[in-house]
Amino acid sequence: GNSVTQMEGPVTLSEEAFLTINCTYTATGYPSLFWYVQYPGEGLQLLLKATKADDKGSNKGFEATYRKETTSFHLEKGSVQVSDSAVYFCALRYYNNNDMRFGAGTRLTVKP
Amino acid sequence: SQTIHQWPATLVQPVGSPLSLECTVEGTSNPNLYWYRQAAGRGLQLLFYSVGIGQISSEVPQNLSASRPQDRQFILSSKKLLLSDSGFYLCAWSFRTGFGIQYFGAGTRLSVL
């Protein structure tokens, strides 16, 4: 079945460090891919998305490229800030399908 | 614009007591609605989703039930809570068609003691 695998956390970085959170997926066809972010005590917010192969989603300095050849959608940011501390979820879903699959989440802590 | 409201934000309930969590969406019609549970330190587990009034699909058999009495209202219930029902419950909505971006409420933290 369809599934998403994220790198396990927690991840702790110093401010201005480079961030990569790995995400790979298992699916047939061409799902849409998403990154959601959950700040402490809050619900999830969409961070970025990509709907077809080679698309790059970007928002707030974060980027992720839909790589069909490696079935990956790794999240990157060049210079993290303390305010980026949160849990990040990778997810996939097919167009017009109710079934969205989330990864287990990766907790990021950025220290000043 | 669309908004989603979920309440209460925090709830402490004794084992064996009933539960009712409510979620409402404003600014759209005929949304898909979802209930998720997030156990401590774990990912999201889809509990129920609904594509219309009175239409509920259950993903995981358990102690909980869901109802959709109105188009933009989604309720999560239990007759008797278990300790294992503790967790963070999230309601979400999405447009009926499209790429399926889900928009989440702020969540309810439930502690069953």
mmCIF file of C-alpha atoms in Angstrom:
data_model
loop_
_atom_site.group_PDB
_atom_site.id
_atom_site.type_symbol
_atom_site.label_atom_id
_atom_site.label_comp_id
_atom_site.label_asym_id
_atom_site.label_seq_id
_atom_site.Cartn_x
_atom_site.Cartn_y
_atom_site.Cartn_z
ATOM 1 C CA GLY A 1 0.000 0.000 0.000
ATOM 2 C CA ASN A 2 0.897 3.657 -0.025
ATOM 3 C CA SER A 3 3.220 4.817 2.729
ATOM 4 C CA VAL A 4 5.657 7.514 3.718
ATOM 5 C CA THR A 5 8.899 7.023 5.606
ATOM 6 C CA GLN A 6 10.634 9.919 7.303
ATOM 7 C CA MET A 7 14.004 10.114 8.928
ATOM 8 C CA GLU A 8 13.688 9.617 12.630
ATOM 9 C CA GLY A 9 14.301 12.467 14.962
ATOM 10 C CA PRO A 10 14.830 14.288 16.987
ATOM 11 C CA VAL A 11 17.069 16.603 15.010
ATOM 12 C CA THR A 12 18.944 19.309 16.890
ATOM 13 C CA LEU A 13 20.737 22.069 15.021
ATOM 14 C CA SER A 14 22.357 25.371 15.780
ATOM 15 C CA GLU A 15 20.896 28.522 14.342
ATOM 16 C CA GLU A 16 21.933 29.160 10.706
ATOM 17 C CA ALA A 17 22.796 25.493 10.120
ATOM 18 C CA PHE A 18 21.641 23.649 6.997
ATOM 19 C CA LEU A 19 18.643 21.376 7.407
ATOM 20 C CA THR A 20 17.711 18.209 5.572
ATOM 21 C CA ILE A 21 14.843 15.980 6.636
ATOM 22 C CA ASN A 22 14.599 12.895 4.468
ATOM 23 C CA CYS A 23 11.289 11.568 3.194
ATOM 24 C CA THR A 24 10.722 8.632 0.874
ATOM 25 C CA TYR A 25 7.454 7.190 -0.269
ATOM 26 C CA THR A 26 5.976 3.992 -1.594
ATOM 27 C CA ALA A 27 3.109 4.427 -4.018
ATOM 28 C CA THR A 28 1.917 3.531 -7.465
ATOM 29 C CA GLY A 29 1.289 6.212 -10.015
ATOM 30 C CA TYR A 30 1.784 9.872 -9.286
ATOM 31 C CA PRO A 31 0.672 11.027 -5.857
ATOM 32 C CA SER A 32 0.884 14.613 -4.664
ATOM 33 C CA LEU A 33 3.455 15.159 -1.929
ATOM 34 C CA PHE A 34 3.263 17.515 1.016
ATOM 35 C CA TRP A 35 5.215 18.798 3.970
ATOM 36 C CA TYR A 36 3.260 19.918 7.001
ATOM 37 C CA VAL A 37 4.636 21.657 10.089
ATOM 38 C CA GLN A 38 3.270 21.453 13.625
ATOM 39 C CA TYR A 39 4.372 24.094 16.099
ATOM 40 C CA PRO A 40 4.131 23.244 19.808
ATOM 41 C CA GLY A 41 0.561 22.825 21.001
ATOM 42 C CA GLU A 42 -0.954 23.553 17.603
ATOM 43 C CA GLY A 43 -2.488 21.722 14.673
ATOM 44 C CA LEU A 44 -0.684 21.021 11.428
ATOM 45 C CA GLN A 45 -0.109 23.688 8.805
ATOM 46 C CA LEU A 46 0.715 23.075 5.190
ATOM 47 C CA LEU A 47 4.309 24.120 4.561
ATOM 48 C CA LEU A 48 4.703 23.233 0.880
ATOM 49 C CA LYS A 49 3.550 20.811 -1.766
ATOM 50 C CA ALA A 50 4.463 19.335 -5.135
ATOM 51 C CA THR A 51 1.957 17.688 -7.427
ATOM 52 C CA LYS A 52 4.101 16.116 -10.143
ATOM 53 C CA ALA A 53 7.573 14.783 -10.763
ATOM 54 C CA ASP A 54 10.393 17.364 -10.713
ATOM 55 C CA ASP A 55 8.150 19.997 -9.132
ATOM 56 C CA LYS A 56 9.818 22.012 -6.407
ATOM 57 C CA GLY A 57 7.681 23.224 -3.540
ATOM 58 C CA SER A 58 8.958 26.163 -1.529
ATOM 59 C CA ASN A 59 7.808 28.348 1.335
ATOM 60 C CA LYS A 60 9.450 30.343 4.154
ATOM 61 C CA GLY A 61 12.912 29.348 2.931
ATOM 62 C CA PHE A 62 12.070 25.640 2.900
ATOM 63 C CA GLU A 63 12.262 23.636 -0.307
ATOM 64 C CA ALA A 64 11.508 20.092 -1.408
ATOM 65 C CA THR A 65 11.761 18.541 -4.867
ATOM 66 C CA TYR A 66 9.537 15.687 -6.049
ATOM 67 C CA ARG A 67 11.978 13.022 -7.230
ATOM 68 C CA LYS A 68 10.172 10.130 -8.851
ATOM 69 C CA GLU A 69 13.356 8.240 -9.739
ATOM 70 C CA THR A 70 14.301 8.017 -6.069
ATOM 71 C CA THR A 71 10.718 8.244 -4.708
ATOM 72 C CA SER A 72 11.842 11.022 -2.406
ATOM 73 C CA PHE A 73 10.692 14.439 -1.237
ATOM 74 C CA HIS A 74 13.423 15.646 1.107
ATOM 75 C CA LEU A 75 12.875 18.901 2.986
ATOM 76 C CA GLU A 76 15.745 21.409 3.014
ATOM 77 C CA LYS A 77 16.477 24.844 4.384
ATOM 78 C CA GLY A 78 19.732 26.675 4.011
ATOM 79 C CA SER A 79 19.767 28.505 7.318
ATOM 80 C CA VAL A 80 17.429 27.496 10.135
ATOM 81 C CA GLN A 81 16.151 29.802 12.838
ATOM 82 C CA VAL A 82 15.028 29.135 16.394
ATOM 83 C CA SER A 83 11.464 29.800 15.229
ATOM 84 C CA ASP A 84 11.694 26.780 12.897
ATOM 85 C CA SER A 85 11.620 24.455 15.903
ATOM 86 C CA ALA A 86 8.622 22.218 15.292
ATOM 87 C CA VAL A 87 7.576 18.760 14.137
ATOM 88 C CA TYR A 88 7.637 18.227 10.373
ATOM 89 C CA PHE A 89 5.420 15.694 8.609
ATOM 90 C CA CYS A 90 5.800 14.367 5.110
ATOM 91 C CA ALA A 91 2.576 13.181 3.460
ATOM 92 C CA LEU A 92 1.206 11.875 0.181
ATOM 93 C CA ARG A 93 -2.213 11.773 -1.392
ATOM 94 C CA TYR A 94 -3.689 10.963 -4.748
ATOM 95 C CA TYR A 95 -5.756 13.485 -6.628
ATOM 96 C CA ASN A 96 -9.405 13.323 -5.582
ATOM 97 C CA ASN A 97 -8.682 10.636 -3.042
ATOM 98 C CA ASN A 98 -9.573 10.840 0.646
ATOM 99 C CA ASP A 99 -6.615 8.803 1.758
ATOM 100 C CA MET A 100 -3.743 11.014 2.910
ATOM 101 C CA ARG A 101 -0.783 9.141 4.390
ATOM 102 C CA PHE A 102 1.456 10.895 6.868
ATOM 103 C CA GLY A 103 4.944 10.025 7.971
ATOM 104 C CA ALA A 104 5.671 9.636 11.674
ATOM 105 C CA GLY A 105 6.989 13.195 11.949
ATOM 106 C CA THR A 106 10.462 14.553 12.659
ATOM 107 C CA ARG A 107 11.003 16.852 15.611
ATOM 108 C CA LEU A 108 13.416 19.691 14.897
ATOM 109 C CA THR A 109 14.967 21.779 17.654
ATOM 110 C CA VAL A 110 17.052 24.800 16.707
ATOM 111 C CA LYS A 111 19.299 26.231 19.396
ATOM 112 C CA PRO A 112 20.546 29.825 19.411
ATOM 113 C CA SER B 1 -11.840 32.638 3.678
ATOM 114 C CA GLN B 2 -12.293 29.305 5.364
ATOM 115 C CA THR B 3 -11.735 28.652 9.043
ATOM 116 C CA ILE B 4 -11.904 25.555 11.187
ATOM 117 C CA HIS B 5 -12.786 25.566 14.861
ATOM 118 C CA GLN B 6 -12.147 22.733 17.234
ATOM 119 C CA TRP B 7 -12.988 22.576 20.914
ATOM 120 C CA PRO B 8 -12.240 22.165 23.693
ATOM 121 C CA ALA B 9 -8.510 22.788 23.499
ATOM 122 C CA THR B 10 -7.776 20.662 26.552
ATOM 123 C CA LEU B 11 -9.817 18.008 28.281
ATOM 124 C CA VAL B 12 -9.183 15.787 31.283
ATOM 125 C CA GLN B 13 -11.637 12.943 31.683
ATOM 126 C CA PRO B 14 -11.862 9.917 33.983
ATOM 127 C CA VAL B 15 -11.791 6.403 32.592
ATOM 128 C CA GLY B 16 -15.281 5.225 31.700
ATOM 129 C CA SER B 17 -16.695 8.700 31.117
ATOM 130 C CA PRO B 18 -18.208 9.777 27.777
ATOM 131 C CA LEU B 19 -16.517 12.031 25.249
ATOM 132 C CA SER B 20 -17.700 14.578 22.745
ATOM 133 C CA LEU B 21 -15.323 16.681 20.672
ATOM 134 C CA GLU B 22 -16.713 19.094 18.146
ATOM 135 C CA CYS B 23 -15.316 20.558 14.969
ATOM 136 C CA THR B 24 -16.910 23.108 12.673
ATOM 137 C CA VAL B 25 -15.808 24.616 9.395
ATOM 138 C CA GLU B 26 -16.811 28.021 8.084
ATOM 139 C CA GLY B 27 -16.533 29.605 4.685
ATOM 140 C CA THR B 28 -17.003 26.564 2.486
ATOM 141 C CA SER B 29 -19.667 24.014 1.598
ATOM 142 C CA ASN B 30 -19.534 20.244 1.210
ATOM 143 C CA PRO B 31 -16.060 19.810 2.648
ATOM 144 C CA ASN B 32 -14.463 16.476 3.357
ATOM 145 C CA LEU B 33 -13.925 16.191 7.096
ATOM 146 C CA TYR B 34 -11.386 14.142 9.050
ATOM 147 C CA TRP B 35 -10.537 13.133 12.609
ATOM 148 C CA TYR B 36 -6.951 12.173 13.426
ATOM 149 C CA ARG B 37 -5.279 11.068 16.614
ATOM 150 C CA GLN B 38 -1.689 11.808 17.436
ATOM 151 C CA ALA B 39 -0.314 9.760 20.314
ATOM 152 C CA ALA B 40 2.624 11.199 22.249
ATOM 153 C CA GLY B 41 5.751 11.244 20.087
ATOM 154 C CA ARG B 42 4.052 9.497 17.198
ATOM 155 C CA GLY B 43 2.605 10.356 13.836
ATOM 156 C CA LEU B 44 -0.980 10.911 12.822
ATOM 157 C CA GLN B 45 -3.507 8.133 12.687
ATOM 158 C CA LEU B 46 -6.604 8.727 10.602
ATOM 159 C CA LEU B 47 -9.651 7.720 12.657
ATOM 160 C CA PHE B 48 -12.632 8.788 10.564
ATOM 161 C CA TYR B 49 -13.437 10.741 7.467
ATOM 162 C CA SER B 50 -16.676 11.987 5.988
ATOM 163 C CA VAL B 51 -17.621 13.055 2.482
ATOM 164 C CA GLY B 52 -21.118 14.224 3.394
ATOM 165 C CA ILE B 53 -23.840 14.487 6.023
ATOM 166 C CA GLY B 54 -24.348 11.152 7.720
ATOM 167 C CA GLN B 55 -21.527 9.529 5.717
ATOM 168 C CA ILE B 56 -18.757 8.277 7.972
ATOM 169 C CA SER B 57 -15.865 5.993 7.096
ATOM 170 C CA SER B 58 -13.879 4.412 9.887
ATOM 171 C CA GLU B 59 -10.239 3.654 9.349
ATOM 172 C CA VAL B 60 -9.472 1.947 12.641
ATOM 173 C CA PRO B 61 -11.878 -0.127 14.767
ATOM 174 C CA GLN B 62 -11.847 1.218 18.277
ATOM 175 C CA ASN B 63 -13.691 2.735 21.157
ATOM 176 C CA LEU B 64 -14.613 5.899 19.264
ATOM 177 C CA SER B 65 -17.343 6.940 16.857
ATOM 178 C CA ALA B 66 -17.954 9.961 14.653
ATOM 179 C CA SER B 67 -21.017 11.739 13.375
ATOM 180 C CA ARG B 68 -21.724 14.499 10.888
ATOM 181 C CA PRO B 69 -25.133 15.933 11.727
ATOM 182 C CA GLN B 70 -24.647 19.036 9.565
ATOM 183 C CA ASP B 71 -22.608 19.783 6.470
ATOM 184 C CA ARG B 72 -19.837 21.599 8.330
ATOM 185 C CA GLN B 73 -19.990 19.903 11.712
ATOM 186 C CA PHE B 74 -18.033 16.828 12.683
ATOM 187 C CA ILE B 75 -18.250 15.228 16.118
ATOM 188 C CA LEU B 76 -16.011 12.640 17.722
ATOM 189 C CA SER B 77 -17.581 10.626 20.533
ATOM 190 C CA SER B 78 -17.074 7.806 22.932
ATOM 191 C CA LYS B 79 -19.472 6.183 25.373
ATOM 192 C CA LYS B 80 -16.731 5.026 27.742
ATOM 193 C CA LEU B 81 -13.201 6.351 27.566
ATOM 194 C CA LEU B 82 -10.179 4.118 28.012
ATOM 195 C CA LEU B 83 -6.728 5.121 29.203
ATOM 196 C CA SER B 84 -5.444 4.378 25.718
ATOM 197 C CA ASP B 85 -7.728 7.080 24.280
ATOM 198 C CA SER B 86 -5.400 9.761 25.615
ATOM 199 C CA GLY B 87 -3.755 11.790 22.900
ATOM 200 C CA PHE B 88 -3.963 14.844 20.706
ATOM 201 C CA TYR B 89 -7.027 14.849 18.458
ATOM 202 C CA LEU B 90 -7.015 16.847 15.284
ATOM 203 C CA CYS B 91 -9.888 17.734 13.014
ATOM 204 C CA ALA B 92 -9.206 18.655 9.402
ATOM 205 C CA TRP B 93 -11.097 19.563 6.259
ATOM 206 C CA SER B 94 -10.359 19.552 2.560
ATOM 207 C CA PHE B 95 -12.144 20.565 -0.600
ATOM 208 C CA ARG B 96 -14.161 17.756 -2.151
ATOM 209 C CA THR B 97 -12.019 17.745 -5.275
ATOM 210 C CA GLY B 98 -8.480 18.738 -6.049
ATOM 211 C CA PHE B 99 -5.072 17.850 -4.736
ATOM 212 C CA GLY B 100 -6.352 17.201 -1.282
ATOM 213 C CA ILE B 101 -4.653 19.790 0.865
ATOM 214 C CA GLN B 102 -5.977 19.316 4.355
ATOM 215 C CA TYR B 103 -6.465 22.231 6.725
ATOM 216 C CA PHE B 104 -6.209 21.434 10.397
ATOM 217 C CA GLY B 105 -7.792 22.728 13.545
ATOM 218 C CA ALA B 106 -5.725 23.618 16.584
ATOM 219 C CA GLY B 107 -6.331 20.246 18.197
ATOM 220 C CA THR B 108 -7.713 18.914 21.474
ATOM 221 C CA ARG B 109 -5.387 17.428 24.045
ATOM 222 C CA LEU B 110 -7.272 14.658 25.832
ATOM 223 C CA SER B 111 -5.957 13.105 29.022
ATOM 224 C CA VAL B 112 -7.823 10.106 30.342
ATOM 225 C CA LEU B 113 -6.987 9.398 33.974
#
